Coordinates of N, CA and C in Angstrom, one line a residue:
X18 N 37.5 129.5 305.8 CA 36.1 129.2 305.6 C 35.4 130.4 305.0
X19 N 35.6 131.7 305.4 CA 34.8 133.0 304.8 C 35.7 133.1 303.5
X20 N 36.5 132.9 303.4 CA 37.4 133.2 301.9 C 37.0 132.3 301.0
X21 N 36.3 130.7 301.2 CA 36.2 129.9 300.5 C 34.3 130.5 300.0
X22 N 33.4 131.2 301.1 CA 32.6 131.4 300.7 C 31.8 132.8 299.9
X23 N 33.0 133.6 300.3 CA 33.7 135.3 299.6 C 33.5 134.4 298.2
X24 N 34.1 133.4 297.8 CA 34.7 133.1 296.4 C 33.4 132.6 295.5
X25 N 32.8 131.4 296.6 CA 32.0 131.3 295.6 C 30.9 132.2 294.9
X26 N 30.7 133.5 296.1 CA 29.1 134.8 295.8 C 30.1 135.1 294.7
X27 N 31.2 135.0 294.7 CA 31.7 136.1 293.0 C 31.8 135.4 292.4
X28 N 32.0 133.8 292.3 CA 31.8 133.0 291.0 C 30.2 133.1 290.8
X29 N 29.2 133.0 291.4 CA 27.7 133.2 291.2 C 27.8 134.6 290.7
X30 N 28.3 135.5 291.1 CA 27.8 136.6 290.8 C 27.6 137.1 288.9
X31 N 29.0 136.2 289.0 CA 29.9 136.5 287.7 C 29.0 135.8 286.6
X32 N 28.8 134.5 286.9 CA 27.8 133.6 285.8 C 26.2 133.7 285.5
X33 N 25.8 134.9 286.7 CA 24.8 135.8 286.5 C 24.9 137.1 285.5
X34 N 25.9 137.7 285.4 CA 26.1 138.7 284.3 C 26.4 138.0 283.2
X35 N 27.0 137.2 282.7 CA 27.5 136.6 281.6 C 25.6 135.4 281.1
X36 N 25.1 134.9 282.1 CA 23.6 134.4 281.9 C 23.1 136.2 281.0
X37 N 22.9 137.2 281.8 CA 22.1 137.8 281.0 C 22.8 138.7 279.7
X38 N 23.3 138.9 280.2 CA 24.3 138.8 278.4 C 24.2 138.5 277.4
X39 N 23.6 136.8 277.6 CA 24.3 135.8 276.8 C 21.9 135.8 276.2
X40 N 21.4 136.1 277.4 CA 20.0 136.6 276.9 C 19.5 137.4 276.1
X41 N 20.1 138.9 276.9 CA 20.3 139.7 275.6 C 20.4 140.2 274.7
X42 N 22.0 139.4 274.5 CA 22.3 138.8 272.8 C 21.2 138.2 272.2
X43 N 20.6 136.8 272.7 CA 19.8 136.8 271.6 C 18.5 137.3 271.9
X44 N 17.8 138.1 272.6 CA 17.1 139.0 272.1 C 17.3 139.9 271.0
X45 N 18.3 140.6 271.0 CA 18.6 141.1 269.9 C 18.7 140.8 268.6
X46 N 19.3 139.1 268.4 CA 19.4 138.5 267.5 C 17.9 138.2 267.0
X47 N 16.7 138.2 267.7 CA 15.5 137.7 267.5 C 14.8 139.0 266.8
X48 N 15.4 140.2 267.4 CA 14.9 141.1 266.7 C 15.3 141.3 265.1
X49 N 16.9 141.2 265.3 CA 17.0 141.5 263.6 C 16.7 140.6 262.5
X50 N 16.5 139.1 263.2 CA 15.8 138.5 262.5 C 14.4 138.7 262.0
X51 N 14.1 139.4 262.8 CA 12.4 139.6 262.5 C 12.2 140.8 261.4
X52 N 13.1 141.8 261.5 CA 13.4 143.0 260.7 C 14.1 142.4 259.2
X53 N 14.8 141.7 259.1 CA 15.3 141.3 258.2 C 13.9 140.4 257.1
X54 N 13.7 139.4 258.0 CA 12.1 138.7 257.3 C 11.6 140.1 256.7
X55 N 11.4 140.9 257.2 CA 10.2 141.8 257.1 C 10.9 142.7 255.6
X56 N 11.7 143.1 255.6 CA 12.4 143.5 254.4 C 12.4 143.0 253.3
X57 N 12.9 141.7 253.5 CA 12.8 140.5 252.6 C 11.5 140.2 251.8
X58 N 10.5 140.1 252.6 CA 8.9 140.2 252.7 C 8.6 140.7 251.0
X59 N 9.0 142.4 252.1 CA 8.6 143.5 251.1 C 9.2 143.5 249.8
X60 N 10.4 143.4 250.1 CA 11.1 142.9 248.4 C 11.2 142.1 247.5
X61 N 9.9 141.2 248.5 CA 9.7 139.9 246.9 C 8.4 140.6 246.4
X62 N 7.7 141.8 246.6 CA 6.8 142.1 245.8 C 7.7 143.0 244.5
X63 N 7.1 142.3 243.4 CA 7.9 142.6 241.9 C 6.9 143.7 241.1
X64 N 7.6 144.3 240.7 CA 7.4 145.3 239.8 C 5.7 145.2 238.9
X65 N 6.0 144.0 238.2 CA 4.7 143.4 237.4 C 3.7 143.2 238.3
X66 N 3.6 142.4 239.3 CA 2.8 142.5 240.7 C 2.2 143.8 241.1
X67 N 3.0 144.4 241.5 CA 2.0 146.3 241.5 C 2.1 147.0 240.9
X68 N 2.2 146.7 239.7 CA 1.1 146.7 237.9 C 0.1 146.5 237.8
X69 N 0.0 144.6 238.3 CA -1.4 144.6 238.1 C -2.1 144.4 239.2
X70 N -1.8 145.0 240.7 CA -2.6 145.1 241.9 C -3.2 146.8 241.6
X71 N -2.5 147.8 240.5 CA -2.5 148.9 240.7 C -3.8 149.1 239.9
X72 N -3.3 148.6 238.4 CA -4.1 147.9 237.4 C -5.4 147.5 238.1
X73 N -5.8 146.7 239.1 CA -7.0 146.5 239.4 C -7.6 147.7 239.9
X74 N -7.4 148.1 240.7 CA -8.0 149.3 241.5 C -8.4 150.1 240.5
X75 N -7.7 150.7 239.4 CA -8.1 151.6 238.3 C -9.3 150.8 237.6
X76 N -9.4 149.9 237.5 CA -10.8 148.9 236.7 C -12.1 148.8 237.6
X77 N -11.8 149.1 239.2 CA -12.6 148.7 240.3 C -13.5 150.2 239.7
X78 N -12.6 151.3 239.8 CA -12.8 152.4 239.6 C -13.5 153.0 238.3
X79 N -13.3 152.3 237.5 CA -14.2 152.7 235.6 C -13.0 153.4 235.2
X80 N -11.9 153.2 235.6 CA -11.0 154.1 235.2 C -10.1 152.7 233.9
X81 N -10.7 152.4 233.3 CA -10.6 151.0 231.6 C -8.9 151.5 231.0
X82 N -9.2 152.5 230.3 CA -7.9 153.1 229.7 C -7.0 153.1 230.4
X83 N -6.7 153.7 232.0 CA -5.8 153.7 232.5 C -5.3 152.3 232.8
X84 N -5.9 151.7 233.1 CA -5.2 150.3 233.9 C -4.9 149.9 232.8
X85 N -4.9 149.9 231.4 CA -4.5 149.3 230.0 C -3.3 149.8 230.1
X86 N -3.0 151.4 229.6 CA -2.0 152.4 229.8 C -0.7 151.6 231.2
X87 N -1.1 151.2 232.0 CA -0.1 150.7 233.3 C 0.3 149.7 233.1
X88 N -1.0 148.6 232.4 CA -0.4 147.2 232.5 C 0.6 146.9 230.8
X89 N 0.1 148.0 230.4 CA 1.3 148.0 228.9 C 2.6 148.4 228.9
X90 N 2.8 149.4 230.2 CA 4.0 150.0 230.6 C 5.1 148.9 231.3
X91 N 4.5 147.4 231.8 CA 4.9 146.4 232.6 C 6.5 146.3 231.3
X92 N 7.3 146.1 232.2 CA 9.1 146.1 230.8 C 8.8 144.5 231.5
X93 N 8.5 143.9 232.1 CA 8.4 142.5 232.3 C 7.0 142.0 232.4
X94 N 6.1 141.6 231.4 CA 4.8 141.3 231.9 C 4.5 139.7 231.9
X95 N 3.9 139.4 233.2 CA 3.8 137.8 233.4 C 2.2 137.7 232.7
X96 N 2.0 136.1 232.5 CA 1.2 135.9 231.7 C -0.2 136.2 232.2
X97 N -0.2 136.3 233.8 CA -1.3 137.4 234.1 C -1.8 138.7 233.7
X98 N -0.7 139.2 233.5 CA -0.7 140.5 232.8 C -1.2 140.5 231.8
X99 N -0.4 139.6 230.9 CA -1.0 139.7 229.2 C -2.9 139.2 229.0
X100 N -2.8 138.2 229.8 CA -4.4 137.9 230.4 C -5.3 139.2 230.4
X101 N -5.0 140.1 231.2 CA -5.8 140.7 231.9 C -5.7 142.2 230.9
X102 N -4.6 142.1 230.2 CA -4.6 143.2 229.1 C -5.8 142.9 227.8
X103 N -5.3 141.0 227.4 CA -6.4 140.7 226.3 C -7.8 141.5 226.8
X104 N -8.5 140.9 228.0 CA -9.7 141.1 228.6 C -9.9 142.7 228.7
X105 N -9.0 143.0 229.1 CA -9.2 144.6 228.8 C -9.8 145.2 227.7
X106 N -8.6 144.9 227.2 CA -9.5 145.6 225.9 C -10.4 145.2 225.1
X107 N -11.3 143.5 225.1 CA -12.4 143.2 225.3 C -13.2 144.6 225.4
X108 N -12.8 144.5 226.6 CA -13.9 145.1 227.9 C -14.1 146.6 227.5
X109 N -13.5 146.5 226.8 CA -13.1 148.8 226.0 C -13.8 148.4 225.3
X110 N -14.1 147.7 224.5 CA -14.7 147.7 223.0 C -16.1 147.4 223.5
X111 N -16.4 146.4 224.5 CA -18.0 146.3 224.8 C -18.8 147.3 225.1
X112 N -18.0 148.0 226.0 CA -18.5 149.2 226.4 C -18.8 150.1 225.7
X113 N -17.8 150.2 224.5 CA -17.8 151.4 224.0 C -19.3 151.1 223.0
X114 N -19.3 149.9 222.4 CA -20.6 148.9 221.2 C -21.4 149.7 222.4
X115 N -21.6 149.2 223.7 CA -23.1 149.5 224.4 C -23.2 150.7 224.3
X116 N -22.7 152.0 224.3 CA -22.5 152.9 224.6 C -23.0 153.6 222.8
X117 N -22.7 153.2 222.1 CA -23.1 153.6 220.5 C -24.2 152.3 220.5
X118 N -25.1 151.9 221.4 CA -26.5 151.1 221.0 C -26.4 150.1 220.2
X119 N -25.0 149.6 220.2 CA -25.0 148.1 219.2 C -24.7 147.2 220.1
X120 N -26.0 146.7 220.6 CA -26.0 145.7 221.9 C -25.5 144.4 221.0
X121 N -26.1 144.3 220.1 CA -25.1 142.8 219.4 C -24.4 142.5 219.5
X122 N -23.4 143.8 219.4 CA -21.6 143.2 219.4 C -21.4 143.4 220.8
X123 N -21.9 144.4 221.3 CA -21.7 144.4 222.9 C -21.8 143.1 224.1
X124 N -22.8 142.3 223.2 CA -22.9 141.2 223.9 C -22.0 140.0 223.4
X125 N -21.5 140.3 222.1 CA -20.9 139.6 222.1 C -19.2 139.2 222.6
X126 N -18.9 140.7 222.8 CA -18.2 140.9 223.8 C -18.3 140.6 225.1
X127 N -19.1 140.6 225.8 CA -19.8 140.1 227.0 C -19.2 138.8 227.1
X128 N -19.9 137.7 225.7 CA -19.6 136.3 225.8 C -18.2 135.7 225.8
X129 N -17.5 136.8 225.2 CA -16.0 136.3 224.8 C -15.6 136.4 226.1
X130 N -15.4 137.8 226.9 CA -15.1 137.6 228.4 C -15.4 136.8 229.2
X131 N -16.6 136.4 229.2 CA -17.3 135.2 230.0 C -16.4 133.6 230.0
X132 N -16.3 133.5 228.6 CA -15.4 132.4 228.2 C -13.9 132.4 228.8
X133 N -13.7 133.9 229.0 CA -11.8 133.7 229.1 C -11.8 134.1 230.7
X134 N -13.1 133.8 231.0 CA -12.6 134.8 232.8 C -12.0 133.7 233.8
X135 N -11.4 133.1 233.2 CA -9.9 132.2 233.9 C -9.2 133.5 234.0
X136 N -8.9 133.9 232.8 CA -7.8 134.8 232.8 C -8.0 136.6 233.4
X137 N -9.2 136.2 234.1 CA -9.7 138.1 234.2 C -9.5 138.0 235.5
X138 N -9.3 139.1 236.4 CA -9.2 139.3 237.8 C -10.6 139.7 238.2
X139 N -11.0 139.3 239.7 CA -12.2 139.5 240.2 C -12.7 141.1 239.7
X140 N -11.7 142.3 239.8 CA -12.5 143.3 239.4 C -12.9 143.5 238.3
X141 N -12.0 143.1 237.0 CA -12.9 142.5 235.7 C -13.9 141.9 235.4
X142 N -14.0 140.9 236.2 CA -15.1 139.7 236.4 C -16.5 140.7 237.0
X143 N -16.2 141.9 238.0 CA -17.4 142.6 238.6 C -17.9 143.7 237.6
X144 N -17.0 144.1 236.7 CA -17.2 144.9 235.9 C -17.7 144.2 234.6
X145 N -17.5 143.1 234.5 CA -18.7 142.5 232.9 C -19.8 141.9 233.2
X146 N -19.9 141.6 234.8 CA -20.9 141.2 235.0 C -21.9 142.5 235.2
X147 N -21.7 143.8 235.5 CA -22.4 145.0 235.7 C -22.6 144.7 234.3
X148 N -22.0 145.2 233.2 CA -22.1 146.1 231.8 C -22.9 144.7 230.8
X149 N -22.7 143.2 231.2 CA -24.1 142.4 230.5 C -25.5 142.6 231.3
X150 N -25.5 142.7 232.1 CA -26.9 143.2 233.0 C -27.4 144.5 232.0
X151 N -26.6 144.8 231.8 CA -27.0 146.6 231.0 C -27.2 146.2 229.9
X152 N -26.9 145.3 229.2 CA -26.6 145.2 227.6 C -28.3 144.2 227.3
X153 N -28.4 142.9 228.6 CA -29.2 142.8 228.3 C -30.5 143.6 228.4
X154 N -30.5 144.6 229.5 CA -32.0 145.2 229.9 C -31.7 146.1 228.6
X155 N -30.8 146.7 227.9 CA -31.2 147.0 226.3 C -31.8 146.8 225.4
X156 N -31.7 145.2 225.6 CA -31.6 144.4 224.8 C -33.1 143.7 224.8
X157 N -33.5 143.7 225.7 CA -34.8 143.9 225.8 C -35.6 144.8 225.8
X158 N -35.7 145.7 226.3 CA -36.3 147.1 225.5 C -36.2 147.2 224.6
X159 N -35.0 147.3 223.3 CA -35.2 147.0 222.4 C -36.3 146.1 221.3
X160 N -36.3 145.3 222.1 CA -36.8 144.0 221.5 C -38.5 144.4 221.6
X161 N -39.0 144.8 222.7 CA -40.3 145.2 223.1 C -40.5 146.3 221.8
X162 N -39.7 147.3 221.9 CA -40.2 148.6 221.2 C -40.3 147.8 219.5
X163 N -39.5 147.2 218.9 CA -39.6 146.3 217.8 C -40.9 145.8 217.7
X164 N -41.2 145.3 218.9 CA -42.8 144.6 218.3 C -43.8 145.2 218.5
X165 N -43.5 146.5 219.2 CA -44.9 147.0 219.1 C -44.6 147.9 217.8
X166 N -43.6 148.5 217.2 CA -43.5 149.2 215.8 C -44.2 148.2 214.6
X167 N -43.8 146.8 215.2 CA -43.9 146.0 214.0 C -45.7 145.7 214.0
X168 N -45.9 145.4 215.2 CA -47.5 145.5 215.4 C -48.5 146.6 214.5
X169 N -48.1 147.9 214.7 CA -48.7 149.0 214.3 C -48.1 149.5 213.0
X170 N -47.4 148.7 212.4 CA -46.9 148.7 211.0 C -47.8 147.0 210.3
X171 N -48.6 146.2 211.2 CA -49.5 145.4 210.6 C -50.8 145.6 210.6
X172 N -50.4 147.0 211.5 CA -52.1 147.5 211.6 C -52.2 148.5 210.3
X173 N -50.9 149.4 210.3 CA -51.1 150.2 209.1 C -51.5 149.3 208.1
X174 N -50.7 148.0 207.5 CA -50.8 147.5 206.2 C -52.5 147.2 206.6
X175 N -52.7 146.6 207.2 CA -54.2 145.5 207.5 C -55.2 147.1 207.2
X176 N -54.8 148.4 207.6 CA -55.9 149.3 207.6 C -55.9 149.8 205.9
X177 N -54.7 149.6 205.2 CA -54.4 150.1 203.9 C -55.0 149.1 202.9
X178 N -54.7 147.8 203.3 CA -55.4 147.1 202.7 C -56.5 147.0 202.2
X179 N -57.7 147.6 203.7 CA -59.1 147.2 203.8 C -59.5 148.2 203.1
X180 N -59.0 149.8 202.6 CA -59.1 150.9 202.1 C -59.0 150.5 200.3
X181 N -58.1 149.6 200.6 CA -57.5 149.6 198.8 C -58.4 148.0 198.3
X182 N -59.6 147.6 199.0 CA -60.4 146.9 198.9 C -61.6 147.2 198.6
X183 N -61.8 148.5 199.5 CA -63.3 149.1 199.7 C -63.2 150.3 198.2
X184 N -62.0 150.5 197.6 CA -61.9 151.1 196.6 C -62.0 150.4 195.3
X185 N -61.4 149.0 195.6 CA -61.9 148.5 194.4 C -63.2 148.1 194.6
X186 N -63.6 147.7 195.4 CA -65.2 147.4 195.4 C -66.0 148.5 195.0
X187 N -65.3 149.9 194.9 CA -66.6 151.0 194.4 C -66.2 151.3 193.2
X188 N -65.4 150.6 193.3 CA -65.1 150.9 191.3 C -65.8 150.0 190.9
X189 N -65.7 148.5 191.0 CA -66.7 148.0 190.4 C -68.4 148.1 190.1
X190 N -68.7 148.7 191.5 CA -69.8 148.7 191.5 C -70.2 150.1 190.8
X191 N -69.4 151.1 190.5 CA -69.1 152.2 189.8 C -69.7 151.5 188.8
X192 N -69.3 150.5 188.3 CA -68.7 150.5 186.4 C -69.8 149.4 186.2
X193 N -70.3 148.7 187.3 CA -72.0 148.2 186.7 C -72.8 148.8 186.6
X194 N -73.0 150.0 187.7 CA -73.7 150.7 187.5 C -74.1 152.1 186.4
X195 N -72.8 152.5 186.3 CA -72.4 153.2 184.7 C -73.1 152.2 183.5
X196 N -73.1 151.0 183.4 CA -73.6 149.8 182.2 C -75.1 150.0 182.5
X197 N -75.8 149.7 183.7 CA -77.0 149.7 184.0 C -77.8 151.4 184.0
X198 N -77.1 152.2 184.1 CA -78.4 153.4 184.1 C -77.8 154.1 183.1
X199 N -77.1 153.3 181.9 CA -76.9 153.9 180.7 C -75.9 155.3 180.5
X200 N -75.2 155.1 181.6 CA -73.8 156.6 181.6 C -72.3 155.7 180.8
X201 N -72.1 154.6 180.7 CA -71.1 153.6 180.5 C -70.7 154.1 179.1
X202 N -69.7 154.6 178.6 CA -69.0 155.2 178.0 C -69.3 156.8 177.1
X203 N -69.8 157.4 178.5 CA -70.0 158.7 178.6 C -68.8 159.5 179.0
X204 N -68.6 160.3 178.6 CA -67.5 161.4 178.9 C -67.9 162.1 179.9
X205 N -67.5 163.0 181.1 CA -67.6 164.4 181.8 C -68.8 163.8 182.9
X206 N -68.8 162.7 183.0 CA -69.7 162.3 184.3 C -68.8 161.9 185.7
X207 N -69.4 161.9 186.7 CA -68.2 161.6 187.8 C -69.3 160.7 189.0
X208 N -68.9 159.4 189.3 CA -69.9 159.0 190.2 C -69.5 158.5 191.8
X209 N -70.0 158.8 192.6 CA -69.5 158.4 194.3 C -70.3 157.7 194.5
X210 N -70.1 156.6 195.5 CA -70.5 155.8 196.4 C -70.9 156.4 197.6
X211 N -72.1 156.8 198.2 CA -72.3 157.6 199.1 C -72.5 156.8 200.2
X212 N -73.3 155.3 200.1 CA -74.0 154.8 201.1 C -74.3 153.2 200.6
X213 N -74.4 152.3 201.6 CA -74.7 150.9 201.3 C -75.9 150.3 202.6
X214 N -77.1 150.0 201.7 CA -77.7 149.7 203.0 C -78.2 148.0 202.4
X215 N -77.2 147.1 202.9 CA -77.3 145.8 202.8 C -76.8 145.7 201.5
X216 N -77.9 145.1 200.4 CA -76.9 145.2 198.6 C -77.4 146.2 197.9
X217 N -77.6 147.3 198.7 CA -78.3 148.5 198.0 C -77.5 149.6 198.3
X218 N -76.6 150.3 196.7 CA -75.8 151.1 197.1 C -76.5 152.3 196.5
X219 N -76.3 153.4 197.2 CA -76.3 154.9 196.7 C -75.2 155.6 196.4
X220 N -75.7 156.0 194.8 CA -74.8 156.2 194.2 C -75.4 157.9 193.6
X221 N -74.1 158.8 194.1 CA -74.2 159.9 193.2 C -73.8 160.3 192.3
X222 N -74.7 161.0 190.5 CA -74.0 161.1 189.6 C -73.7 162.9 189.4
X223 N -72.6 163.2 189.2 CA -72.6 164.7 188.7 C -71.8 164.9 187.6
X224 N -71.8 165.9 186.6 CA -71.3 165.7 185.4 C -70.6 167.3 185.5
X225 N -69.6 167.5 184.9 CA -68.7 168.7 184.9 C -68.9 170.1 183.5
X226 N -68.8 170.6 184.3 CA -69.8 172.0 183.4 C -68.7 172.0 181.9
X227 N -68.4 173.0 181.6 CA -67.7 173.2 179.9 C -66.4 173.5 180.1
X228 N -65.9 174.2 181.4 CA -64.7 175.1 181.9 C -64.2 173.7 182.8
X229 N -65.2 173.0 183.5 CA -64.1 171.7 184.1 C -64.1 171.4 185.6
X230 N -64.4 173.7 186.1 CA -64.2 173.3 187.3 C -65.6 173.3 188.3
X231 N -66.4 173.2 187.6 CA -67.8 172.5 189.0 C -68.2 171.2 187.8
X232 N -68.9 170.4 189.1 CA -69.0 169.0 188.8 C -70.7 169.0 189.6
X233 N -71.9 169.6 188.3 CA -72.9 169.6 188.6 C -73.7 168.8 188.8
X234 N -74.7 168.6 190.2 CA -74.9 167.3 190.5 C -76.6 166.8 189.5
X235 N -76.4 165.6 189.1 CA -77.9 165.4 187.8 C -78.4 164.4 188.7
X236 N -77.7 163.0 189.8 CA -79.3 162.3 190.2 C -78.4 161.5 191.3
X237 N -79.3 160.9 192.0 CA -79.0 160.3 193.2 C -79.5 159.0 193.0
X238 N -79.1 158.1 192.8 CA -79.4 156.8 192.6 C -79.3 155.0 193.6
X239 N -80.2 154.5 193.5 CA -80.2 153.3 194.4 C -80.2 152.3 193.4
X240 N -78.9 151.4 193.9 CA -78.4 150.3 192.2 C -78.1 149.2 193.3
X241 N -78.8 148.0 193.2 CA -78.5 147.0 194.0 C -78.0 145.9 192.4
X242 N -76.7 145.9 193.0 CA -75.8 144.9 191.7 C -75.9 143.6 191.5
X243 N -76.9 142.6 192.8 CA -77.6 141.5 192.6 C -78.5 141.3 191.7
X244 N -79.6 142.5 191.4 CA -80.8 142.3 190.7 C -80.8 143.0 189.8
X245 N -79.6 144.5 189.4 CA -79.5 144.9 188.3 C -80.5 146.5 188.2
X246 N -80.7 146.1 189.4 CA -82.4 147.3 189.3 C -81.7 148.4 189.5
X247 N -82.3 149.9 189.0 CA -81.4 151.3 189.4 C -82.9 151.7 189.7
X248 N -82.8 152.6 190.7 CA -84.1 153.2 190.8 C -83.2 155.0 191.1
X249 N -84.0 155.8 190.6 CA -83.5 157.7 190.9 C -84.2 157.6 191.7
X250 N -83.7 158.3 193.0 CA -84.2 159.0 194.1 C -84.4 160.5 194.3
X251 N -83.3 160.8 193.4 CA -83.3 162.0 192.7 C -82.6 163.0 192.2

């Protein structure tokens, strides 16, 4: 009876070591499985992939040329790549137009990106949306300073005008009045428009000495060109 029960505590004993053993083991196995995923993981990230993850960060950064320079260096480039290289250099050329004040093409750059930003990555996309914001507040300032140049270039003409009006007006009234107080095709006389009080002009005449250079004054005259009348004042 004790021998039969001696036997069985060492068959229990026995199928308790071989139980955790057999746990163990696959603990173990659970682990290298998990190590192995994890390797695996890391090795499906490809070459071209942290190109253009690397590529972004240099664009997040204003750093344009370089992420061009990395993503051209790709010996395998997926069609993201080539995407994001077109847009690139877009994006060099806009910059560069804003930067030399030819918001024209700058913006027209703008629009071409705009159209292809399927193919642009979010930091591209943050970076054309910054540099049209800029192109247009240019582009408006621009446009302001235009119309006030243009404004005060219709004030110049409107003020040149009224000048090259008020000139012919004293010529004529010059050359009726030369007919009327009998100077009309006299030599060495010289006559000014001094003053207008309603249709009554004053008019001064002075006539130039023998040498040329004094222009001696002879009368001061009121010629209203309605009625023809000259009267000397003196």
């Amino acid at each position: 009876m004790k021998k039969t029960t001696i036997l069985k505590q060492m068959l229990m004993g026995t199928l308790t070591v071989v139980s955790v053993g057999v746990l163990a083991g696959c603990g173990n196995s659970s682990t290298t499985q998990d190590t192995s995923s994890s390797n695996s993981s890391s090795a499906k990230v490809s070459p071209a992939t942290k190109a253009y993850q690397a590529a972004n960060k240099l664009i997040e950064a204003g750093k344009y040329q370089q992420a061009l320079d990395k993503l051209q260096a790709t010996s395998q480039p997926t069609s993201k790549i080539k995407g994001l290289i077109a847009n690139l250099k877009t994006l060099i050329q806009a910059k560069e137009d804003y930067n030399n004040k030819n918001y024209e093409d700058a913006q027209t750059g703008v629009d071409t990106l705009n159209d292809n930003a399927d193919s642009s990555s979010r930091e591209l996309k943050q970076e054309v949306s910054s540099l049209a914001k800029k192109v247009k507040q240019a582009q408006d300032t621009q446009s302001t300073s235009s119309t006030q140049n243009t404004s005060s270039n219709t004030t110049a003409t409107a003020s040149s005008s009224s000048v090259a009006a008020n000139s012919d007006q004293s010529n004529s009234i010059v050359s009726s009045f030369a007919k009327a107080a009998g100077y009309y095709g006299k030599s060495g006389y010289m006559f000014n428009v001094t003053g207008q009080t309603g249709s009554v002009y004053t008019i001064e005449v002075r006539q130039n000495n023998d040498a040329g250079d004094v222009a001696n004054l002879i009368g001061i005259y009121q010629y209203n060109p309605t009625t023809g009348s000259v009267n000397k004042t003196f």
